[in-house]
Amino acid sequence: MALGRHSDFNRLWFGQTVSNFGDKISLLALPTLAVVFLDGGAFEVGVLGALRFLPFLLLAPVAGLVADRFSRRSIMIVADLGRFLALGSIPLAFALDSVTMAHVYVVAALAGVLTAFFEVSYQSWLPQLIGTENLVEGNTKLQISRSVAEAVGAGAGGALIQLLGAARAITADALTFLVSLVALLVIRHRDTRAKVEETKTSAKAEMKEGLKTLFGNPVLRGLFTANVVVNLGAAMGDALLIVYAYKVLDLSPGQVGAAFAVMSVFVIVGAILSEVVTKVLTVGRTLVLTAVVLGAGYILVPTGGAVAGFAGLIVVQAVIGFVSPMFDIHVLSLVQGVTPNEQMGRVSGTALSAVYGALSIGYFAGGALGEVLGLTGGLAIAGALSIIGGLTLLGSPVAAIKEMPGGDAPADPDASDSPGADPAQSSADGTKVGA
């Protein structure tokens, strides 16, 4: 693997791996604290959930503008420090017997805002840190870390909450951001863009420039459209899937948990094999096929459940888990590979805002469709949307892309064999396309 000796990437990867596990603790601990200790209910838990998505929906384009104007690594360091202090305030307030629901809301909101700024900067900085030719490997390793955290982190978080209590367990998450911060501090690579300081160009003009790049480049426009539609369908399907498992298949929580655990395992397998699959099918065909298979999985949930019940659900979940990371990894890597580095923040921020907006709308629409059309009809529409999203790529240059754009990686100061060109020179012109 090209990144095996890239010490700066390995530091980033380690910090993000630890932080991903911490995220799963707070994902469970904050609602548990609200319900068990503060006597909250469904409304309070719903507000906490909304505060995870809203900052991306509302602030990601602004975060992208900031990431294009200032040092992305510095933004990430500030975001980690802020999340460490915000989450660390909860166990401190708990120890002083002064924690309130308003305090929990403020912490969740601050963490959401800082996470939006961190994610946009991190996605914008990665191509510069490792070079465009290493993006698939880098995104695959980072996706594997997230997938392992999904599979293991929630269970470990539950055990930690059981052992220490929700408020004290949040301390562990706060400390993971401190680990991520230290990992960023010891990374030796710095921004090499021509200007990362104050600019005379107006914010409005820069936002327009980013939108022009996103919607003017046919590759980026095709990826944007497909990603939004696929995520809209997937969110609708996810909202209905768990209800179908309980109310139609009459499964127990243990069986549902087992099915989702199987999906998590296949997410890891799919991430590991994603690069192999694209070498066989090409990047463009992989994106189309994975979106179509994902949508078909939601459509087949009722069929699999009717034929084999619990076993059928497991098979469908395995298929969904296997193809999802392949689509995500290659969409992200391709966007990073063809976007000019100086506009990466604005392009990523706008795209993330739309994707999270699609997720928010999808969850709501899935529930509404389930009530109006029934669970089977709702799942069929959700699956059809994801399939349509994948098929839209056939009308864009994306379907013809054979492999990721090339480019030289920035020199790693700790690895003598790391090449040393500036990946900011990569552009859409480097994309290799063919029949």
Coordinates of C-alpha atoms in Angstrom, one line a residue:
M1 CA 0.0 0.0 0.0
A2 CA 1.4 3.4 -1.0
L3 CA 0.3 5.1 2.2
G4 CA 1.9 2.4 4.5
R5 CA 4.9 4.5 5.1
H6 CA 3.2 7.9 4.9
S7 CA 3.6 8.9 8.5
D8 CA 1.5 12.1 8.2
F9 CA -1.4 10.2 6.9
N10 CA -1.0 7.5 9.5
R11 CA -1.1 10.1 12.2
L12 CA -4.3 11.5 10.7
W13 CA -5.8 8.0 10.3
F14 CA -5.0 7.1 13.9
G15 CA -6.5 10.3 15.3
Q16 CA -9.7 9.8 13.2
T17 CA -10.0 6.1 14.2
V18 CA -9.9 7.0 17.9
S19 CA -12.3 9.9 17.3
N20 CA -14.8 7.7 15.4
F21 CA -15.0 5.3 18.3
G22 CA -15.7 8.3 20.6
D23 CA -18.4 9.6 18.4
K24 CA -20.4 6.3 18.9
I25 CA -20.2 6.8 22.7
S26 CA -21.8 10.2 22.6
L27 CA -24.3 9.2 20.0
L28 CA -25.7 6.8 22.6
A29 CA -24.7 8.7 25.8
L30 CA -26.2 12.1 25.1
P31 CA -29.8 10.7 24.5
T32 CA -29.3 8.3 27.5
L33 CA -28.4 11.3 29.7
A34 CA -31.4 13.2 28.4
V35 CA -33.9 10.4 29.0
V36 CA -32.5 8.6 32.1
F37 CA -31.1 11.5 34.1
L38 CA -32.9 14.6 32.9
D39 CA -36.3 12.8 32.4
G40 CA -36.5 13.7 28.7
G41 CA -38.7 12.0 26.1
A42 CA -39.1 11.5 22.4
F43 CA -39.1 15.3 21.7
E44 CA -35.8 15.9 23.5
V45 CA -34.2 12.9 21.8
G46 CA -35.5 14.2 18.4
V47 CA -34.0 17.6 19.0
L48 CA -30.6 16.0 19.8
G49 CA -30.8 14.0 16.6
A50 CA -31.7 17.1 14.6
L51 CA -28.7 19.0 16.0
R52 CA -26.4 16.4 14.3
F53 CA -27.7 17.2 10.8
L54 CA -28.7 20.9 10.9
P55 CA -25.2 22.3 11.1
F56 CA -24.2 20.5 7.9
L57 CA -27.4 21.6 6.2
L58 CA -27.1 25.2 7.2
L59 CA -23.4 25.9 7.6
A60 CA -21.4 23.5 5.4
P61 CA -21.1 26.1 2.5
V62 CA -19.8 28.7 5.0
A63 CA -17.4 26.1 6.4
G64 CA -16.2 25.4 2.8
L65 CA -15.6 29.2 2.3
V66 CA -13.6 29.3 5.5
A67 CA -11.6 26.2 4.5
D68 CA -10.6 27.8 1.2
R69 CA -9.5 31.0 2.9
F70 CA -7.6 29.7 5.9
S71 CA -5.3 26.8 6.9
R72 CA -7.5 23.6 6.8
R73 CA -5.3 21.9 9.4
S74 CA -5.6 24.8 11.8
I75 CA -9.4 24.8 11.4
M76 CA -9.4 21.1 12.3
I77 CA -7.2 21.7 15.3
V78 CA -9.6 24.4 16.6
A79 CA -12.6 22.2 15.9
D80 CA -11.1 19.3 17.9
L81 CA -10.2 21.6 20.8
G82 CA -13.7 23.1 20.8
R83 CA -15.3 19.6 20.8
F84 CA -13.0 18.5 23.6
L85 CA -14.0 21.5 25.8
A86 CA -17.7 21.3 24.9
L87 CA -18.2 17.6 25.7
G88 CA -15.8 17.8 28.7
S89 CA -18.2 20.4 30.2
I90 CA -20.9 17.8 30.7
P91 CA -19.2 15.4 33.1
L92 CA -17.9 18.5 34.9
A93 CA -21.4 19.9 35.3
F94 CA -22.6 16.4 36.3
A95 CA -20.0 16.2 39.0
L96 CA -21.3 19.6 40.3
D97 CA -24.9 18.4 40.0
S98 CA -25.7 21.3 37.6
V99 CA -26.2 19.6 34.3
T100 CA -29.5 20.7 32.5
M101 CA -31.3 19.8 29.3
A102 CA -30.4 23.3 27.9
H103 CA -26.7 22.6 28.6
V104 CA -27.0 19.3 26.7
Y105 CA -28.6 21.0 23.8
V106 CA -25.9 23.7 23.7
V107 CA -23.2 21.0 23.7
A108 CA -24.8 19.0 21.0
A109 CA -25.2 22.1 18.9
L110 CA -21.6 23.3 19.4
A111 CA -20.3 19.8 18.6
G112 CA -22.5 19.7 15.5
V113 CA -21.2 23.0 14.2
L114 CA -17.6 22.2 14.9
T115 CA -18.0 18.8 13.3
A116 CA -19.3 20.5 10.1
F117 CA -16.2 22.7 10.0
F118 CA -13.9 19.8 10.7
E119 CA -15.4 17.5 8.1
V120 CA -15.3 20.1 5.3
S121 CA -11.7 21.0 6.1
Y122 CA -10.7 17.4 6.4
Q123 CA -12.2 16.4 3.1
S124 CA -10.6 19.4 1.5
W125 CA -7.1 18.8 3.0
L126 CA -6.8 15.1 2.3
P127 CA -6.0 15.4 -1.4
Q128 CA -3.2 17.8 -0.6
L129 CA -1.9 15.7 2.2
I130 CA -1.6 12.4 0.3
G131 CA -1.9 13.2 -3.4
T132 CA -4.8 12.4 -5.7
E133 CA -3.4 9.1 -6.8
N134 CA -3.7 7.8 -3.2
L135 CA -7.2 9.1 -2.5
V136 CA -8.9 5.7 -2.9
E137 CA -6.5 4.0 -0.6
G138 CA -6.8 6.9 2.0
N139 CA -10.5 7.1 1.9
T140 CA -10.8 3.3 2.1
K141 CA -8.7 3.1 5.2
L142 CA -10.7 6.0 6.8
Q143 CA -14.0 4.3 5.8
I144 CA -12.9 1.0 7.3
S145 CA -12.2 2.9 10.6
R146 CA -15.7 4.4 10.5
S147 CA -17.2 1.0 9.7
V148 CA -15.4 -0.7 12.5
A149 CA -16.5 2.0 14.9
E150 CA -20.1 1.5 13.7
A151 CA -19.8 -2.2 14.3
V152 CA -18.0 -2.2 17.7
G153 CA -18.3 1.4 19.0
A154 CA -22.0 1.3 19.9
G155 CA -21.7 -1.9 21.9
A156 CA -18.5 -0.7 23.6
G157 CA -20.3 2.6 24.3
G158 CA -23.3 0.8 25.8
A159 CA -21.0 -1.2 28.1
L160 CA -19.1 2.0 29.1
I161 CA -22.4 3.8 29.9
Q162 CA -23.6 0.8 31.9
L163 CA -20.3 0.8 33.9
L164 CA -19.7 4.5 34.4
G165 CA -23.0 6.2 33.7
A166 CA -23.8 8.4 30.6
A167 CA -22.2 11.6 31.8
R168 CA -18.9 10.0 32.8
A169 CA -18.9 8.0 29.6
I170 CA -19.0 11.3 27.6
T171 CA -15.6 12.0 29.1
A172 CA -14.2 9.2 27.0
D173 CA -15.5 10.9 23.8
A174 CA -14.1 14.2 24.9
L175 CA -10.7 12.6 25.3
T176 CA -10.8 11.1 21.8
F177 CA -11.0 14.6 20.4
L178 CA -7.9 15.4 22.4
V179 CA -6.1 12.4 20.8
S180 CA -7.2 13.7 17.4
L181 CA -5.9 17.1 18.2
V182 CA -2.5 15.8 19.2
A183 CA -2.3 13.7 16.1
L184 CA -3.0 16.8 14.0
L185 CA -0.4 18.8 15.9
V186 CA 2.4 16.3 15.1
I187 CA 1.6 16.2 11.4
R188 CA 4.4 18.0 9.6
H189 CA 2.7 18.7 6.3
R190 CA 1.4 22.3 5.9
D191 CA -0.9 24.0 3.4
T192 CA 1.0 24.7 0.2
R193 CA -1.7 26.8 -1.5
A194 CA -0.6 30.1 -2.9
K195 CA -2.9 32.0 -0.5
V196 CA -4.4 30.7 2.7
E197 CA -4.5 34.1 4.4
E198 CA -6.8 37.1 4.1
T199 CA -8.2 37.6 0.6
K200 CA -9.7 40.7 -1.0
T201 CA -12.2 38.7 -3.0
S202 CA -15.7 39.0 -1.5
A203 CA -17.3 36.0 0.2
K204 CA -20.2 36.2 -2.3
A205 CA -17.9 36.1 -5.3
E206 CA -16.0 33.1 -3.9
M207 CA -19.2 31.2 -3.2
K208 CA -20.4 31.9 -6.7
E209 CA -17.0 30.6 -8.0
G210 CA -17.4 27.4 -6.0
L211 CA -21.0 26.9 -7.3
K212 CA -19.8 27.5 -10.9
T213 CA -17.1 24.8 -10.5
L214 CA -19.5 22.3 -8.9
F215 CA -22.3 22.7 -11.5
G216 CA -20.1 23.7 -14.5
N217 CA -17.9 20.7 -14.4
P218 CA -20.0 17.8 -15.9
V219 CA -18.2 15.2 -13.8
L220 CA -18.8 17.0 -10.5
R221 CA -22.4 17.9 -11.6
G222 CA -23.1 14.2 -12.3
L223 CA -21.6 13.0 -9.0
F224 CA -23.6 15.7 -7.1
T225 CA -26.9 14.8 -8.7
A226 CA -26.4 11.0 -8.2
N227 CA -25.2 11.3 -4.7
V228 CA -28.1 13.5 -3.5
V229 CA -30.7 11.2 -5.1
V230 CA -29.1 8.0 -3.9
N231 CA -28.8 9.3 -0.4
L232 CA -32.4 10.5 -0.4
G233 CA -33.6 7.0 -1.3
A234 CA -31.3 5.3 1.1
A235 CA -32.4 7.5 4.0
M236 CA -36.1 6.7 3.1
G237 CA -35.2 3.0 3.1
D238 CA -33.4 3.1 6.4
A239 CA -36.3 4.9 8.1
L240 CA -38.6 2.1 6.9
L241 CA -36.3 -0.9 7.3
I242 CA -36.3 -1.1 11.1
V243 CA -40.1 -0.6 11.3
Y244 CA -40.6 -3.4 8.8
A245 CA -38.3 -5.7 10.8
Y246 CA -40.3 -5.2 14.0
K247 CA -43.9 -4.8 12.8
V248 CA -44.0 -7.1 9.7
L249 CA -41.3 -9.7 10.4
D250 CA -42.0 -9.6 14.1
L251 CA -38.3 -9.8 15.0
S252 CA -36.9 -9.3 18.4
P253 CA -34.4 -6.5 19.2
G254 CA -31.7 -9.1 19.4
Q255 CA -32.5 -10.3 15.9
V256 CA -32.6 -6.8 14.5
G257 CA -29.3 -6.0 16.2
A258 CA -27.8 -9.1 14.7
A259 CA -29.0 -8.2 11.2
F260 CA -27.5 -4.7 11.5
A261 CA -24.3 -6.2 12.9
V262 CA -24.0 -8.4 9.8
M263 CA -24.5 -5.3 7.7
S264 CA -21.7 -3.5 9.6
V265 CA -19.3 -6.5 8.9
F266 CA -20.1 -6.3 5.2
V267 CA -19.6 -2.6 5.1
I268 CA -16.0 -3.3 6.2
V269 CA -15.7 -6.1 3.6
G270 CA -17.0 -3.8 0.9
A271 CA -14.6 -1.0 1.9
I272 CA -11.7 -3.4 1.8
L273 CA -12.6 -4.8 -1.7
S274 CA -13.7 -1.4 -3.2
E275 CA -10.4 -0.8 -5.1
V276 CA -10.3 -4.4 -6.3
V277 CA -13.9 -4.1 -7.7
T278 CA -13.1 -0.9 -9.6
K279 CA -10.0 -2.5 -11.2
V280 CA -12.4 -5.2 -12.6
L281 CA -15.3 -3.0 -13.5
T282 CA -13.8 0.6 -13.8
V283 CA -14.7 3.4 -11.5
G284 CA -17.7 4.6 -13.5
R285 CA -19.4 1.2 -13.8
T286 CA -18.8 0.5 -10.2
L287 CA -20.6 3.7 -9.2
V288 CA -23.6 2.9 -11.4
L289 CA -23.8 -0.7 -10.3
T290 CA -23.4 -0.2 -6.6
A291 CA -26.2 2.4 -6.6
V292 CA -28.5 0.1 -8.5
V293 CA -27.8 -2.8 -6.3
L294 CA -28.3 -0.6 -3.2
G295 CA -31.7 0.4 -4.4
A296 CA -32.6 -3.2 -5.4
G297 CA -31.7 -4.2 -1.8
Y298 CA -34.5 -2.0 -0.3
I299 CA -37.0 -3.2 -2.9
L300 CA -36.1 -6.9 -2.1
V301 CA -36.5 -6.4 1.7
P302 CA -40.2 -7.5 1.6
T303 CA -39.5 -10.4 -0.7
G304 CA -36.6 -11.6 1.3
G305 CA -38.5 -11.2 4.5
A306 CA -41.6 -13.0 3.2
V307 CA -39.5 -15.9 1.9
A308 CA -37.0 -16.4 4.6
G309 CA -37.9 -14.0 7.4
F310 CA -34.9 -13.2 9.6
A311 CA -32.5 -15.0 7.2
G312 CA -33.8 -13.0 4.3
L313 CA -33.3 -9.7 6.2
I314 CA -29.7 -10.7 6.9
V315 CA -29.0 -11.4 3.3
V316 CA -30.5 -8.1 2.2
Q317 CA -28.6 -6.2 4.9
A318 CA -25.3 -7.9 3.8
V319 CA -25.9 -6.8 0.2
I320 CA -26.7 -3.2 1.3
G321 CA -23.7 -3.1 3.6
F322 CA -21.4 -4.5 0.9
V323 CA -22.2 -1.9 -1.9
S324 CA -22.7 1.2 0.3
P325 CA -19.0 1.9 1.1
M326 CA -17.9 1.3 -2.5
F327 CA -20.3 4.0 -3.7
D328 CA -19.3 6.4 -0.9
I329 CA -15.5 5.9 -1.2
H330 CA -15.4 6.4 -5.0
V331 CA -17.8 9.4 -5.1
L332 CA -15.7 11.2 -2.4
S333 CA -12.4 10.2 -4.0
L334 CA -13.5 11.3 -7.5
V335 CA -14.8 14.7 -6.2
Q336 CA -11.5 15.2 -4.4
G337 CA -9.5 14.2 -7.4
V338 CA -11.2 16.5 -10.0
T339 CA -11.8 19.6 -7.9
P340 CA -9.2 22.3 -8.0
N341 CA -7.5 22.4 -4.6
E342 CA -8.1 26.1 -4.0
Q343 CA -11.9 25.5 -4.4
M344 CA -12.1 22.2 -2.5
G345 CA -13.7 23.6 0.6
R346 CA -16.5 25.4 -1.2
V347 CA -17.3 22.4 -3.4
S348 CA -17.2 20.0 -0.5
G349 CA -19.2 22.3 1.7
T350 CA -22.0 22.8 -0.8
A351 CA -22.1 19.1 -1.6
L352 CA -22.2 18.1 2.1
S353 CA -25.0 20.6 2.7
A354 CA -27.1 19.0 -0.1
V355 CA -26.3 15.4 1.0
Y356 CA -27.2 16.1 4.6
G357 CA -30.3 17.9 3.5
A358 CA -31.3 14.8 1.4
L359 CA -30.7 12.6 4.4
S360 CA -33.0 14.8 6.6
I361 CA -35.7 15.0 4.0
G362 CA -35.3 11.3 3.3
Y363 CA -35.9 10.2 6.8
F364 CA -39.0 12.4 7.1
A365 CA -40.3 11.4 3.7
G366 CA -39.7 7.7 4.4
G367 CA -41.8 7.8 7.6
A368 CA -44.6 9.7 5.8
L369 CA -44.6 7.3 2.8
G370 CA -44.7 4.4 5.2
E371 CA -47.9 5.8 6.8
V372 CA -49.6 6.6 3.5
L373 CA -48.6 3.8 1.2
G374 CA -47.5 1.1 3.7
L375 CA -44.1 -0.2 4.4
T376 CA -43.8 -2.3 1.2
G377 CA -44.7 0.6 -1.0
G378 CA -42.5 3.0 0.8
L379 CA -39.5 0.6 0.5
A380 CA -40.2 0.2 -3.2
I381 CA -40.1 4.0 -3.8
A382 CA -37.0 4.3 -1.7
G383 CA -35.2 1.6 -3.6
A384 CA -36.4 3.1 -7.0
L385 CA -35.0 6.5 -6.0
S386 CA -31.5 5.0 -5.3
I387 CA -31.6 3.1 -8.6
I388 CA -32.6 6.3 -10.5
G389 CA -29.7 8.1 -8.8
G390 CA -27.3 5.6 -10.0
L391 CA -28.7 5.6 -13.5
T392 CA -28.4 9.3 -13.8
L393 CA -24.6 8.7 -14.0
L394 CA -25.2 7.1 -17.4
G395 CA -26.0 10.5 -18.8
S396 CA -22.8 12.1 -17.5
P397 CA -19.1 11.5 -18.2
V398 CA -18.8 9.7 -14.9
A399 CA -19.9 6.4 -16.3
A400 CA -17.0 6.4 -18.7
I401 CA -14.3 7.1 -16.1
K402 CA -12.0 4.1 -16.0
E403 CA -9.8 5.0 -13.0
M404 CA -9.1 7.8 -10.5
P405 CA -7.2 10.9 -11.6
G406 CA -3.5 10.6 -11.1
G407 CA -1.1 13.0 -9.5
D408 CA 2.0 13.1 -7.3
A409 CA 1.7 12.9 -3.6
P410 CA 3.2 15.7 -1.4
A411 CA 6.5 14.7 0.2
D412 CA 6.2 13.1 3.6
P413 CA 9.0 14.5 5.7
D414 CA 9.4 11.2 7.5
A415 CA 9.5 8.9 4.4
S416 CA 12.3 9.2 2.0
D417 CA 10.5 7.5 -0.8
S418 CA 7.5 9.8 -0.9
P419 CA 7.1 11.7 -4.2
G420 CA 6.9 15.5 -3.8
A421 CA 4.7 17.4 -6.3
D422 CA 1.9 19.6 -5.3
P423 CA -1.5 17.9 -5.9
A424 CA -3.2 21.2 -6.2
Q425 CA -2.2 21.0 -9.8
S426 CA -4.6 18.1 -10.4
S427 CA -7.8 19.0 -12.2
A428 CA -10.6 17.4 -14.1
D429 CA -8.3 17.2 -17.1
G430 CA -6.4 14.4 -15.4
T431 CA -9.5 12.1 -15.3
K432 CA -9.0 9.0 -17.4
V433 CA -12.1 8.1 -19.3
G434 CA -12.8 5.5 -21.9
A435 CA -15.4 3.1 -23.1

